[in-house]
PDB file of C-alpha atoms in Angstrom:
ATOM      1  CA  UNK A   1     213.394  -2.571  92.361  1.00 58.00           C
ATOM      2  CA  UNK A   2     210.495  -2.843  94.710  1.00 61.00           C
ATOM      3  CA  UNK A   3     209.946  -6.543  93.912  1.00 69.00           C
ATOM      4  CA  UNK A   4     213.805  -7.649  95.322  1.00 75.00           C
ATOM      5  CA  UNK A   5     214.133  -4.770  97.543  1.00 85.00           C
ATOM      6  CA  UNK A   6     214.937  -6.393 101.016  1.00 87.00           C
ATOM      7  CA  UNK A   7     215.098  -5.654 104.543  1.00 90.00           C
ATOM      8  CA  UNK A   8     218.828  -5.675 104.393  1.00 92.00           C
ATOM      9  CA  UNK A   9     219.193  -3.384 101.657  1.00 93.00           C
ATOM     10  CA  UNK A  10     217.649  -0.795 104.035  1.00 94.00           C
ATOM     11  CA  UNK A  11     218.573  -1.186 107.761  1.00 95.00           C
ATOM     12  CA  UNK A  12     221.738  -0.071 107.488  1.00 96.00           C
ATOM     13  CA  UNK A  13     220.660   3.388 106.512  1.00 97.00           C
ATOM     14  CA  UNK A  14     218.703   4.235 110.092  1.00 97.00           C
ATOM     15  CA  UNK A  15     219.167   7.031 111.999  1.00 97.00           C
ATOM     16  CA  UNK A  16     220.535   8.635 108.116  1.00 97.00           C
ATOM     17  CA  UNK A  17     218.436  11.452 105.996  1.00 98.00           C
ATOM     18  CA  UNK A  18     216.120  10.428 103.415  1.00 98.00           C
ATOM     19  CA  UNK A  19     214.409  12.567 101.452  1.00 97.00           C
ATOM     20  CA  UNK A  20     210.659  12.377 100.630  1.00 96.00           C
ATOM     21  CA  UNK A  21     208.626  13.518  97.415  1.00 94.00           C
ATOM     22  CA  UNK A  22     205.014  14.433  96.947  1.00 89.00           C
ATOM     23  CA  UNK A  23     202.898  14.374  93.872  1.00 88.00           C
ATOM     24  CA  UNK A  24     203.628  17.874  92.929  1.00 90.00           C
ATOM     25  CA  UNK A  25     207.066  17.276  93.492  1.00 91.00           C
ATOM     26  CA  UNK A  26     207.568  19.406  96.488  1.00 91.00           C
ATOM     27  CA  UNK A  27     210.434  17.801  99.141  1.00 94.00           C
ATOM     28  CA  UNK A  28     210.967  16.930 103.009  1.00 95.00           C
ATOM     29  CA  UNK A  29     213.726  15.544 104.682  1.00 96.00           C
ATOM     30  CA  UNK A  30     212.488  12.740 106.699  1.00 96.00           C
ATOM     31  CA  UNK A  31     215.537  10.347 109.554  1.00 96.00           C
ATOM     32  CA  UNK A  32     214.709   6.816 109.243  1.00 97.00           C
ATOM     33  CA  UNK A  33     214.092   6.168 113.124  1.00 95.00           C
ATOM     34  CA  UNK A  34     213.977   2.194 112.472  1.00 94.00           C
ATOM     35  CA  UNK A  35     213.657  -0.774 110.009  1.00 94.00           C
ATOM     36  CA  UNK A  36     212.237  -3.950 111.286  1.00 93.00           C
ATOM     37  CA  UNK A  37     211.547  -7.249 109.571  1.00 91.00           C
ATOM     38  CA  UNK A  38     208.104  -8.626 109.978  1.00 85.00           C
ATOM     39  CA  UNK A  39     208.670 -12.744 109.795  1.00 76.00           C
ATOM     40  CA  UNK A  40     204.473 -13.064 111.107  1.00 74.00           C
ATOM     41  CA  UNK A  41     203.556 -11.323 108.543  1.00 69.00           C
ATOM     42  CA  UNK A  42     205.100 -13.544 105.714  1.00 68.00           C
ATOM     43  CA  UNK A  43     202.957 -15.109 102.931  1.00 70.00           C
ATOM     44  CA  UNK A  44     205.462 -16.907 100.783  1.00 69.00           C
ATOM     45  CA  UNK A  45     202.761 -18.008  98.156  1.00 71.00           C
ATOM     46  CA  UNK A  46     202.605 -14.373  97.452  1.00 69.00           C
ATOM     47  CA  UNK A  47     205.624 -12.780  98.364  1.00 71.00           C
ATOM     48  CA  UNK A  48     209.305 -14.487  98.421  1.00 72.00           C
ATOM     49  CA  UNK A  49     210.488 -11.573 100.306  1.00 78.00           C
ATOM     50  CA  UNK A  50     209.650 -11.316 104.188  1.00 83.00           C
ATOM     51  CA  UNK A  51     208.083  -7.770 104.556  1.00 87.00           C
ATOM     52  CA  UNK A  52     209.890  -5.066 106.597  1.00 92.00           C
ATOM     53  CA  UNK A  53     208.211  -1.995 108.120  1.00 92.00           C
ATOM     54  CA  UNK A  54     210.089   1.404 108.283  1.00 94.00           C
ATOM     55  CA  UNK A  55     209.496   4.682 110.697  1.00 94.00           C
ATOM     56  CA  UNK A  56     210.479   7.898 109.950  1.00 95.00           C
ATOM     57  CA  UNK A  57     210.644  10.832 111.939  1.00 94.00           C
ATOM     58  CA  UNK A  58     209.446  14.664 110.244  1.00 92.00           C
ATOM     59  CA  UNK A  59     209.494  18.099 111.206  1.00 91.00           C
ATOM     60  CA  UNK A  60     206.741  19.128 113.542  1.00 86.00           C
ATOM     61  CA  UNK A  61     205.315  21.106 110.656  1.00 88.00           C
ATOM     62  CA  UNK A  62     204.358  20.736 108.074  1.00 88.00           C
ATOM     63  CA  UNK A  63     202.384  17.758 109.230  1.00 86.00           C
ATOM     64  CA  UNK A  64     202.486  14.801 105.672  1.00 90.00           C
ATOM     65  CA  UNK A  65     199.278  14.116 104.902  1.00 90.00           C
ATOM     66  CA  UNK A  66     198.997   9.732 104.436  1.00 91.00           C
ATOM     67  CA  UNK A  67     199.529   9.032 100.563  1.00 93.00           C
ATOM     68  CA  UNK A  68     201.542   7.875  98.298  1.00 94.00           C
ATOM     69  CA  UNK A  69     205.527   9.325  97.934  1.00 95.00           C
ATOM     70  CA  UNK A  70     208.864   8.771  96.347  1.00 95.00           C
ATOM     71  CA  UNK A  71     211.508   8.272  99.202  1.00 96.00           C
ATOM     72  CA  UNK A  72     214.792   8.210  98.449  1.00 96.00           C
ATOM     73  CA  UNK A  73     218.493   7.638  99.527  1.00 97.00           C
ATOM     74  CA  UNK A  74     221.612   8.081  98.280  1.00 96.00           C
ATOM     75  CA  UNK A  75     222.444   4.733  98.695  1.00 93.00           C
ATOM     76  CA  UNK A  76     219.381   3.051  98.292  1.00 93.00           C
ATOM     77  CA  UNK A  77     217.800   5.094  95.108  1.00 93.00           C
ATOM     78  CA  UNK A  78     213.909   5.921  94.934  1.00 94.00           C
ATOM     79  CA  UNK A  79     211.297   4.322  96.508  1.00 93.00           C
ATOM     80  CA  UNK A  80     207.253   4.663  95.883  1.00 92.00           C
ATOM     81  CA  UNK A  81     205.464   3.764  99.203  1.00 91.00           C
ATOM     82  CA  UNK A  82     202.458   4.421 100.653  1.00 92.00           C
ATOM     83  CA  UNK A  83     203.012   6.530 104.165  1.00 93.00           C
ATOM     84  CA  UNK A  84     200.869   6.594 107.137  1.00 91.00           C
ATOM     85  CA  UNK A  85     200.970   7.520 110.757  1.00 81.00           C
ATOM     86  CA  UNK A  86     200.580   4.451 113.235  1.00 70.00           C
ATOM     87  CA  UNK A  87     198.275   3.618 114.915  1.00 59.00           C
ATOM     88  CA  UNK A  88     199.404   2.874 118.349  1.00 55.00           C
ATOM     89  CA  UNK A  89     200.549   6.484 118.520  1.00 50.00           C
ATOM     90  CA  UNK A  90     198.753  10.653 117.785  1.00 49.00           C
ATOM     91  CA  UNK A  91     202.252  10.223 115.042  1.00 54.00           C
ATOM     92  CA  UNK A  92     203.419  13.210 117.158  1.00 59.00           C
ATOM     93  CA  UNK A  93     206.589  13.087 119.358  1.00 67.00           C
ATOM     94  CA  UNK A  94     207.803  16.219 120.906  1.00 77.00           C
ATOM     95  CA  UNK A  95     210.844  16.544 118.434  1.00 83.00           C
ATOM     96  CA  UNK A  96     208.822  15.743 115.239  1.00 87.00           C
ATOM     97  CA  UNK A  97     206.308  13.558 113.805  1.00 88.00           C
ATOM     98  CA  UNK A  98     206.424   9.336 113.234  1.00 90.00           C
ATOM     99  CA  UNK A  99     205.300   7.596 110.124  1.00 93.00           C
ATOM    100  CA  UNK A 100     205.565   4.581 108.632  1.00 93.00           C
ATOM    101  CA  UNK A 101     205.811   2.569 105.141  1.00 93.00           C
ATOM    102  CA  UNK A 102     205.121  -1.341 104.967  1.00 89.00           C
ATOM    103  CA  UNK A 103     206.813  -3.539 102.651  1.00 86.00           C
ATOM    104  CA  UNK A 104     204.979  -6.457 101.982  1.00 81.00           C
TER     105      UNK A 104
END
């Protein structure tokens, strides 16, 4: 699914629940804050799709380590991605933290 999995199959599910997985199986609910296609970062000799970035917003605590995780939707299904906290921010806000997952 990840290989045709577009930007448009997503961005209608901001500001909705999804629900993240760790390794061990253990489960947060995470709001998808915003999806955003990223044209300048196309490289259509490796990718036909044009890569999309996501943010999600989490509970103050616990506080996700970055890793790999299953997120998944209701509408959309499961999802592996890697998530991280950016960079031009602590990932802290004062209702939760911000991270991110990049689709290339």
């Amino acid at each position: 699914m990840l290989d045709t999995l577009r930007y448009t199959d997503i961005a209608h599910t901001v500001n909705q629940s999804w629900s993240l997985q760790d390794s061990e199986g253990a489960t947060l609910a995470l709001q998808l804050i915003s999806a955003i296609e990223k044209p300048a970062w196309h490289a259509p000799a490796l990718s036909p799709r044009v890569p999309f970035l996501l943010s999600f917003l989490g509970p103050l605590t616990p506080v996700i380590p970055q890793g790999l995780y299953i997120l998944s939707h209701p509408a959309i299904g499961r999802l592996e991605g890697v998530l991280v906290t950016p960079q031009h921010a602590t990932g802290s806000r004062q209702d939760g933290h911000c991270y991110q997952v990049n689709f290339n």
